[in-house]
Coordinates of C-alpha atoms (C1' of nucleotides) in Angstrom, one line a residue:
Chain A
X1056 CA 27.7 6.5 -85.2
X1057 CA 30.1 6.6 -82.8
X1058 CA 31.2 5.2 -79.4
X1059 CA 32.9 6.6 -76.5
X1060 CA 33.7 6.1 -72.6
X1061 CA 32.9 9.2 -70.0
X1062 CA 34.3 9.8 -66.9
X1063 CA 33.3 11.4 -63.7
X1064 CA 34.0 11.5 -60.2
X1065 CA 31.2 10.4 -59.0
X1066 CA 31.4 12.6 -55.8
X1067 CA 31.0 15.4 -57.9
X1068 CA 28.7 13.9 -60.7
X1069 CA 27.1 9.9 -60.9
X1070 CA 25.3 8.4 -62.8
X1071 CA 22.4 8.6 -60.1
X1072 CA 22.6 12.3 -60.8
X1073 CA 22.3 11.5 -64.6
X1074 CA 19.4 9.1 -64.2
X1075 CA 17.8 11.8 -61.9
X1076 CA 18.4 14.8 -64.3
X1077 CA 17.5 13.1 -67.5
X1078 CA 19.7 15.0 -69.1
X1079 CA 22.8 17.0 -68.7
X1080 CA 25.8 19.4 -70.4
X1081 CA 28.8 17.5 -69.7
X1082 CA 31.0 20.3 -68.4
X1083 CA 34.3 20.9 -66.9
X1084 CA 36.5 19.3 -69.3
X1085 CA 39.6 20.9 -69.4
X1086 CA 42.3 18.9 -71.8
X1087 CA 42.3 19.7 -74.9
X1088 CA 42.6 16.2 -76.8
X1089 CA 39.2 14.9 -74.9
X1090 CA 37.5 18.3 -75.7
X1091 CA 38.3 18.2 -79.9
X1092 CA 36.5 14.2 -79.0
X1093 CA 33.6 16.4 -78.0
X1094 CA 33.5 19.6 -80.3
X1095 CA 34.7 17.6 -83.9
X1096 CA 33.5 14.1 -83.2
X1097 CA 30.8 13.1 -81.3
X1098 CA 27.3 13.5 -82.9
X1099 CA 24.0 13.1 -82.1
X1100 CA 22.9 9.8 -81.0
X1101 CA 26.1 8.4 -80.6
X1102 CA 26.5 6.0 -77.3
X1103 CA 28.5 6.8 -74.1
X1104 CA 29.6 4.5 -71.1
X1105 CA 29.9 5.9 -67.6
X1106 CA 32.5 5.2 -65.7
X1107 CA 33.2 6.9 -62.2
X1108 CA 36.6 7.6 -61.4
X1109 CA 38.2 7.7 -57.9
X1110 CA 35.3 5.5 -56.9
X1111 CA 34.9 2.6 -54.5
X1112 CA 35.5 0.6 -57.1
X1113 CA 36.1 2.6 -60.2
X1114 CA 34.2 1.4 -63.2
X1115 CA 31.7 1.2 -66.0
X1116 CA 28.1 2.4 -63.9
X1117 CA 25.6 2.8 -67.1
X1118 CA 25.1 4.2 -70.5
X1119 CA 23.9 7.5 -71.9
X1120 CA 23.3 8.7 -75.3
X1121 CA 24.4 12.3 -76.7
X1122 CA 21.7 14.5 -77.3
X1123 CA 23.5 18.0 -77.9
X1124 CA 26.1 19.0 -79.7
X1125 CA 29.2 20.8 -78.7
X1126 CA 28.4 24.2 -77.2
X1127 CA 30.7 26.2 -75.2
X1128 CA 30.8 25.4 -71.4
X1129 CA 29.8 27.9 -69.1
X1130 CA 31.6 27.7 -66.3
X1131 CA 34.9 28.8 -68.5
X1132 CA 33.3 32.3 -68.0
X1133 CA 32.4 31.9 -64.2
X1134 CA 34.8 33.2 -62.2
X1135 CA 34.1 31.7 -59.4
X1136 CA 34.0 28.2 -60.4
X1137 CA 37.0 26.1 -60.7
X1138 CA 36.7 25.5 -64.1
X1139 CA 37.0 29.5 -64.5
X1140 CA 39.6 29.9 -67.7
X1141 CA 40.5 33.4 -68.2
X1142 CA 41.6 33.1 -71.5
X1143 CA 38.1 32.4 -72.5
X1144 CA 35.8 35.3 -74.1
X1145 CA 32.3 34.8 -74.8
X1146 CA 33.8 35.6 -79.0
X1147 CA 36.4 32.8 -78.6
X1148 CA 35.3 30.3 -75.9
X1149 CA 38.1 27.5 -75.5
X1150 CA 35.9 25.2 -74.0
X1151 CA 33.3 22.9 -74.9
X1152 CA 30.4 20.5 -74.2
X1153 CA 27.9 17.9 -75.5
X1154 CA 24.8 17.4 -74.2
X1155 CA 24.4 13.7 -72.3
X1156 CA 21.1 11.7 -71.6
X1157 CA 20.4 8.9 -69.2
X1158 CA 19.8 5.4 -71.0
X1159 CA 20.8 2.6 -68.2
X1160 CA 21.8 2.6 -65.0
X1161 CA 23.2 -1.1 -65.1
X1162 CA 22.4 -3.6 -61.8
X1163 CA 26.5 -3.0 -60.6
X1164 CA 29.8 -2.0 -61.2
X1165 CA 32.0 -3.3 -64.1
X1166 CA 35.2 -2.6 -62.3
X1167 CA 38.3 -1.7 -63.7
X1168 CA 39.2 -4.9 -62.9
X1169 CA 36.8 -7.1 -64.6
X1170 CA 37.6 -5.1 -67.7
X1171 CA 41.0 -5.7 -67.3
X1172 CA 40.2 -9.8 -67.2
X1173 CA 38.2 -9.6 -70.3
X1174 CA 40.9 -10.2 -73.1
X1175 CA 38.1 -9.2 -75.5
X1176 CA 38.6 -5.5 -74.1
X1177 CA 42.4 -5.5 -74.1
X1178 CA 42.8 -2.4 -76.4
X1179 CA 40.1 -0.5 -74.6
X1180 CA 41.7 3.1 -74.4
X1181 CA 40.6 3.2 -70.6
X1182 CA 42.7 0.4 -69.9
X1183 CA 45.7 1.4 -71.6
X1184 CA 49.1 2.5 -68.8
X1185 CA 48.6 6.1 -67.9
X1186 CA 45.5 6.7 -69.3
X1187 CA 43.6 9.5 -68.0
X1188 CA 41.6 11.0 -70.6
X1189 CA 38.7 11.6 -69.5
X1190 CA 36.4 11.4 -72.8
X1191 CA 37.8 8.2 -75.0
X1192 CA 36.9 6.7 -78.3
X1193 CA 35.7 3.6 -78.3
X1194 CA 34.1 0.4 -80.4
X1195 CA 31.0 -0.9 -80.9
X1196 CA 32.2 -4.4 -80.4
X1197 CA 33.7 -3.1 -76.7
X1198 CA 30.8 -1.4 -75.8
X1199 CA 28.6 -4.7 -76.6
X1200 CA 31.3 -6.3 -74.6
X1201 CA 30.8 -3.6 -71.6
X1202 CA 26.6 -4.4 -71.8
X1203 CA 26.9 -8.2 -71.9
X1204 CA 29.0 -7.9 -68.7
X1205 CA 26.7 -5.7 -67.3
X1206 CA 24.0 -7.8 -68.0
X1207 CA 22.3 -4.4 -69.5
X1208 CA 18.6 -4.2 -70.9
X1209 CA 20.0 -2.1 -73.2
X1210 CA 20.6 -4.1 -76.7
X1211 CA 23.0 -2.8 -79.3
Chain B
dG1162 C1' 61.7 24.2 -80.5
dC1163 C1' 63.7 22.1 -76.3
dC1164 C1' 63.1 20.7 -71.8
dA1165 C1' 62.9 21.3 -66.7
dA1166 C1' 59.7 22.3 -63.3
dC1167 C1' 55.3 22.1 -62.0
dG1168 C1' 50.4 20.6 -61.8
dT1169 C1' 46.8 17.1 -62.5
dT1170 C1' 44.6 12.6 -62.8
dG1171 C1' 43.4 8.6 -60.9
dG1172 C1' 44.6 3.8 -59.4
dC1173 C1' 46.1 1.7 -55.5
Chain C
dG942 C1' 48.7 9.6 -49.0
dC943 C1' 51.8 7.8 -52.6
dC944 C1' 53.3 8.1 -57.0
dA945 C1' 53.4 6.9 -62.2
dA946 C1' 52.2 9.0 -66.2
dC947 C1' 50.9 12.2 -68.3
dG948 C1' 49.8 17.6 -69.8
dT949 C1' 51.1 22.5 -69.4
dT950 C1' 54.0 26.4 -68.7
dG951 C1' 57.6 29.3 -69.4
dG952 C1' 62.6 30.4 -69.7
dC953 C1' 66.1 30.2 -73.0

DNA sequence: GCCAACGTTGGC
DNA sequence: GCCAACGTTGGC
């Protein structure tokens, strides 16, 4: 079992849309390191954070569990979404997603900040200079970390 | 294979 | 809106 930290914009996908949908393909990933994460590493039933990015503030929102594996993303075929990569046949997709369901919307935000404070999460990938992956590997230990500060019903 | 130019992410 | 820190592209 694994442990990683998603983000989205929340403008264009929150966790209120998670928690609304139950469920969804966690599309439009488009760099190659954070989609091998997805397609070679993340199984089935291993635990996600949310964070939004580009949020008022940005931080960890909730949890989510995967519940799909890899598959190839959709939109790489749609031309008329931005996510549209011509390279892409249907043969030899390039892109790919997991499958993402809702566990916990937590009470508030952990902001960047307060994870920043917490000396126990100083080698979180997130927080690391530059870093703008947008699908990390974490720890089990930092993700307990991220639900005690959330004060999260979930228990790991 | 190098690297300059360009594009993107995302905090602030 | 600025800009640091990347990643990608393409000429050579």
């Amino acid at each position: 079992m694994r442990y990683w930290l998603m983000k989205s914009e929340p403008g264009n996908y929150s966790i209120d849309d998670l928690k609304r949908d139950g469920k969804t393909d966690w599309t439009g990933v488009r760099n190659y390191q954070a989609r091998n994460f997805m397609h070679k590493e993340m199984k089935v039933g291993d635990l996600a954070l949310f964070y939004h990015s580009n949020a008022e503030p940005s931080g960890v929102v909730g949890l989510m569990k995967v519940s799909g594996e890899a598959r190839p993303d959709r939109f790489q075929f749609d031309k008329k979404s931005d996510y549209y990569d011509e390279k892409a046949t249907r043969e030899e997709p390039i892109w790919f997603c997991t499958e993402v369901a809702f566990v916990e919307k937590f009470a508030g935000v952990v902001s960047l900040a307060d994870l920043r404070a917490n000396p126990k999460l100083a080698k979180m990938e997130i927080l690391r200079k530059g870093s703008r992956l947008s699908v990390t590997p974490s720890t089990k230990d930092e993700i307990k970390e991220v639900l005690k500060m959330a004060g999260a019903i979930f228990k790991l």
